[in-house]
Short mmCIF file of C-alpha atoms in Angstrom, two decimals:
data_model
loop_
_atom_site.label_atom_id
_atom_site.label_comp_id
_atom_site.label_asym_id
_atom_site.label_seq_id
_atom_site.Cartn_x
_atom_site.Cartn_y
_atom_site.Cartn_z
CA GLY A 1 -0.55 -17.79 9.77
CA GLU A 2 0.45 -14.22 8.98
CA SER A 3 -0.01 -12.48 5.68
CA VAL A 4 0.45 -9.00 4.40
CA GLY A 5 -2.57 -7.79 2.52
CA LEU A 6 -3.00 -4.69 0.41
CA HIS A 7 -3.50 -2.53 3.47
CA LEU A 8 -3.29 -4.31 6.82
CA PRO A 9 -1.20 -7.31 7.77
CA THR A 10 -3.49 -10.06 9.03
CA LEU A 11 -2.87 -12.74 11.63
CA SER A 12 -5.26 -15.68 11.65
CA VAL A 13 -5.32 -17.93 14.71
CA GLN A 14 -7.50 -20.68 16.05
CA GLU A 15 -9.55 -20.08 19.16
CA GLY A 16 -7.60 -21.15 22.22
CA ASP A 17 -4.19 -20.70 20.64
CA ASN A 18 -1.74 -17.99 21.66
CA SER A 19 -1.31 -14.96 19.39
CA ILE A 20 1.79 -12.87 18.87
CA ILE A 21 1.51 -9.50 17.17
CA ASN A 22 4.71 -7.70 16.26
CA CYS A 23 5.58 -4.05 15.82
CA ALA A 24 8.74 -2.30 14.70
CA TYR A 25 8.99 1.23 16.00
CA SER A 26 10.87 4.03 14.36
CA ASN A 27 12.31 6.39 16.95
CA SER A 28 15.20 5.20 19.09
CA ALA A 29 14.38 8.04 21.52
CA SER A 30 10.89 6.66 22.19
CA ASP A 31 10.53 5.70 25.83
CA TYR A 32 6.86 4.85 26.28
CA PHE A 33 4.85 2.35 24.26
CA ILE A 34 1.18 1.46 24.20
CA TRP A 35 -0.86 -1.30 22.58
CA TYR A 36 -4.39 -0.46 21.44
CA LYS A 37 -7.22 -2.67 20.21
CA GLN A 38 -9.69 -1.22 17.73
CA GLU A 39 -12.94 -3.01 16.93
CA SER A 40 -15.04 -2.11 13.93
CA GLY A 41 -16.91 1.15 14.43
CA LYS A 42 -15.11 2.00 17.67
CA GLY A 43 -12.18 4.06 18.81
CA PRO A 44 -8.87 2.53 19.92
CA GLN A 45 -9.07 0.88 23.33
CA PHE A 46 -6.07 0.81 25.67
CA ILE A 47 -4.72 -2.70 26.33
CA ILE A 48 -1.32 -2.39 28.00
CA ASP A 49 1.67 -0.07 28.13
CA ILE A 50 5.37 -0.38 28.85
CA ARG A 51 8.18 2.05 29.57
CA SER A 52 11.66 1.79 28.11
CA ASN A 53 13.20 0.83 31.46
CA MET A 54 11.32 -2.48 31.26
CA ASP A 55 11.62 -5.49 28.93
CA LYS A 56 8.36 -7.19 29.76
CA ARG A 57 5.04 -6.39 31.31
CA GLN A 58 2.08 -8.67 31.92
CA GLY A 59 -1.62 -8.00 32.16
CA GLN A 60 -4.65 -10.20 32.13
CA ARG A 61 -4.03 -12.69 29.27
CA VAL A 62 -1.68 -10.20 27.57
CA THR A 63 2.08 -9.70 27.72
CA VAL A 64 4.10 -6.97 26.06
CA LEU A 65 7.78 -7.50 25.25
CA LEU A 66 10.15 -4.68 24.38
CA ASN A 67 13.50 -5.13 22.63
CA LYS A 68 15.15 -1.73 22.46
CA THR A 69 18.23 -3.05 20.69
CA VAL A 70 16.27 -3.83 17.53
CA LYS A 71 13.40 -1.40 18.19
CA HIS A 72 10.82 -4.15 18.37
CA LEU A 73 7.65 -4.52 20.38
CA SER A 74 5.36 -7.52 20.61
CA LEU A 75 1.96 -8.26 22.10
CA GLN A 76 1.21 -11.80 23.21
CA ILE A 77 -2.40 -12.83 23.80
CA ALA A 78 -2.91 -16.09 25.65
CA ALA A 79 -5.82 -18.42 24.85
CA THR A 80 -7.14 -16.20 22.08
CA GLN A 81 -10.91 -15.78 22.03
CA PRO A 82 -13.34 -14.67 19.28
CA GLY A 83 -13.77 -11.38 21.15
CA ASP A 84 -10.08 -10.67 20.55
CA SER A 85 -10.76 -10.24 16.82
CA ALA A 86 -9.86 -6.63 16.02
CA VAL A 87 -7.12 -4.43 14.63
CA TYR A 88 -4.18 -3.99 16.99
CA PHE A 89 -1.95 -0.91 16.93
CA CYS A 90 1.28 -0.22 18.72
CA ALA A 91 2.01 3.42 19.52
CA GLU A 92 5.14 5.20 20.67
CA THR A 93 6.06 8.46 22.29
CA TYR A 94 9.10 9.99 23.97
CA TYR A 95 9.81 12.02 27.05
CA ASN A 96 8.17 15.38 27.46
CA THR A 97 6.22 15.35 24.23
CA ASP A 98 2.50 15.32 23.52
CA LYS A 99 2.90 13.26 20.35
CA LEU A 100 1.67 9.67 20.31
CA ILE A 101 2.46 8.07 16.96
CA PHE A 102 0.74 4.90 15.79
CA GLY A 103 2.21 1.97 13.87
CA THR A 104 0.52 0.52 10.81
CA GLY A 105 -1.65 -2.02 12.65
CA THR A 106 -2.33 -5.76 12.43
CA ARG A 107 -5.72 -7.38 11.97
CA LEU A 108 -6.25 -10.39 14.24
CA GLN A 109 -8.81 -12.93 13.02
CA VAL A 110 -9.85 -15.73 15.37
CA PHE A 111 -11.55 -18.76 13.88
CA PRO A 112 -13.25 -21.61 15.75
CA ASP B 1 -18.72 2.50 26.88
CA THR B 2 -15.90 4.99 26.52
CA GLU B 3 -15.37 7.85 28.98
CA VAL B 4 -14.65 10.21 26.10
CA THR B 5 -17.89 11.21 24.39
CA GLN B 6 -17.98 12.42 20.81
CA THR B 7 -20.92 13.94 18.95
CA PRO B 8 -22.30 13.47 16.43
CA LYS B 9 -21.55 9.82 15.66
CA HIS B 10 -22.10 10.41 11.95
CA LEU B 11 -22.02 13.60 9.89
CA VAL B 12 -22.62 14.22 6.20
CA MET B 13 -21.77 17.69 4.94
CA GLY B 14 -21.37 19.50 1.67
CA MET B 15 -18.20 21.28 0.67
CA THR B 16 -19.73 24.69 1.41
CA ASN B 17 -21.12 23.78 4.84
CA LYS B 18 -19.82 24.77 8.25
CA LYS B 19 -20.11 22.16 10.99
CA SER B 20 -18.51 21.32 14.32
CA LEU B 21 -17.44 18.11 16.01
CA LYS B 22 -17.66 17.97 19.78
CA CYS B 23 -15.77 16.00 22.39
CA GLU B 24 -16.21 15.83 26.15
CA GLN B 25 -14.39 14.07 28.98
CA HIS B 26 -14.95 14.18 32.73
CA MET B 27 -11.88 12.28 33.90
CA GLY B 28 -10.02 15.44 34.92
CA HIS B 29 -7.55 14.96 32.09
CA ARG B 30 -5.57 18.04 31.11
CA ALA B 31 -4.56 17.10 27.58
CA MET B 32 -6.92 16.56 24.65
CA TYR B 33 -6.26 15.43 21.11
CA TRP B 34 -7.78 15.24 17.64
CA TYR B 35 -6.80 12.38 15.36
CA LYS B 36 -7.94 11.58 11.82
CA GLN B 37 -8.27 7.97 10.68
CA LYS B 38 -8.81 6.78 7.12
CA ALA B 39 -10.05 3.26 6.43
CA LYS B 40 -7.50 0.51 7.19
CA LYS B 41 -4.94 3.09 8.32
CA PRO B 42 -3.64 4.09 11.76
CA PRO B 43 -4.89 7.26 13.45
CA GLU B 44 -2.93 10.37 12.44
CA LEU B 45 -2.37 13.17 14.94
CA MET B 46 -3.90 16.54 14.03
CA PHE B 47 -3.94 18.75 17.14
CA VAL B 48 -3.02 18.60 20.81
CA TYR B 49 -4.24 20.86 23.60
CA SER B 50 -2.36 20.84 26.85
CA TYR B 51 -3.87 22.72 29.79
CA GLU B 52 -6.30 24.36 27.34
CA LYS B 53 -3.53 25.73 25.13
CA LEU B 54 -2.79 24.49 21.63
CA SER B 55 0.57 22.75 21.90
CA ILE B 56 0.74 20.85 18.61
CA ASN B 57 -0.68 21.52 15.14
CA GLU B 58 0.55 18.87 12.72
CA SER B 59 0.42 21.22 9.71
CA VAL B 60 -3.32 20.71 9.41
CA PRO B 61 -5.10 22.81 6.72
CA SER B 62 -6.89 25.88 8.05
CA ARG B 63 -10.28 24.48 7.01
CA PHE B 64 -9.96 22.53 10.29
CA SER B 65 -10.07 24.82 13.32
CA PRO B 66 -9.76 23.40 16.85
CA GLU B 67 -11.10 25.01 19.98
CA CYS B 68 -10.76 24.09 23.65
CA PRO B 69 -13.35 26.10 25.65
CA ASN B 70 -12.32 24.42 28.93
CA SER B 71 -10.40 21.40 30.17
CA SER B 72 -13.38 19.08 29.60
CA LEU B 73 -14.42 20.16 26.12
CA LEU B 74 -12.80 20.06 22.71
CA ASN B 75 -14.34 21.16 19.43
CA LEU B 76 -13.25 20.85 15.82
CA HIS B 77 -14.79 23.42 13.51
CA LEU B 78 -15.06 22.41 9.86
CA HIS B 79 -15.42 24.75 6.89
CA ALA B 80 -15.03 24.29 3.12
CA LEU B 81 -13.93 20.68 3.42
CA GLN B 82 -12.97 18.48 0.51
CA PRO B 83 -14.22 14.94 -0.23
CA GLU B 84 -10.78 13.59 0.70
CA ASP B 85 -11.38 14.88 4.24
CA SER B 86 -13.95 12.12 4.71
CA ALA B 87 -12.67 9.98 7.57
CA LEU B 88 -13.21 8.92 11.17
CA TYR B 89 -12.30 11.79 13.51
CA LEU B 90 -11.17 10.62 16.91
CA CYS B 91 -10.91 12.63 20.10
CA ALA B 92 -8.69 11.49 22.96
CA SER B 93 -7.61 12.70 26.37
CA SER B 94 -4.74 11.95 28.72
CA GLN B 95 -3.99 12.72 32.33
CA ASP B 96 -1.31 15.30 31.73
CA GLY B 97 0.14 17.26 28.88
CA ARG B 98 2.97 14.83 28.32
CA THR B 99 1.92 11.51 26.83
CA GLY B 100 5.10 9.96 28.11
CA GLY B 101 3.34 9.80 31.45
CA SER B 102 -0.04 8.27 30.71
CA PRO B 103 -2.01 6.56 27.95
CA LEU B 104 -4.55 8.29 25.75
CA HIS B 105 -8.21 7.40 26.14
CA PHE B 106 -10.19 7.57 22.91
CA GLY B 107 -13.79 8.24 22.06
CA ASN B 108 -15.59 6.21 19.39
CA GLY B 109 -15.21 8.93 16.82
CA THR B 110 -17.32 10.90 14.38
CA ARG B 111 -17.67 9.31 10.94
CA LEU B 112 -17.51 12.29 8.55
CA THR B 113 -18.56 12.16 4.92
CA VAL B 114 -17.98 15.19 2.69
CA THR B 115 -20.09 15.26 -0.46
#
């Protein structure tokens, strides 16, 4: 289930289940979105991106969905594995800017 | 392993010290970034260099001074820091100076402690 802790929302899932991590973005002008995975002691690692002219994009075991109407982004991870345990951040930017702004993040915990 | 290399991995410094963080990438990227990350928080943008010119300074205090000697190197010079500046400092690079075109690639950061 999902819970909001003092700092980071946490999603706990069983190994093999599908995970869905949600993100609400702030700027209606944002046109490029990225999901990052950050493991303890490491920098953010690129997972998948999507541009505003798309609603869905698929990678290996991951799918990103974009709903511009409600400014909502989601990351779906199929067959979640223990190695998927990490903090996941969505990030947004808009045309012709160097600014990439991160959302608050969600901790994904995978239990056997 | 990441293609963006940051040194040192850990740094402990006093409030009167002067130190520098270093970042290097050899992907031919033309934009480089400094982010600051506190525990359990998202990375916060500090500076952006695009084609070796400072394009964004997010109102960062002058005790942090960035430098981009060439398109592969990025430094962050630190002087008279405060304990609240303790954080993970992340360097990133992207293919061009407009992040709307390509994702940022991050290093593993320098864990800075100010005593």
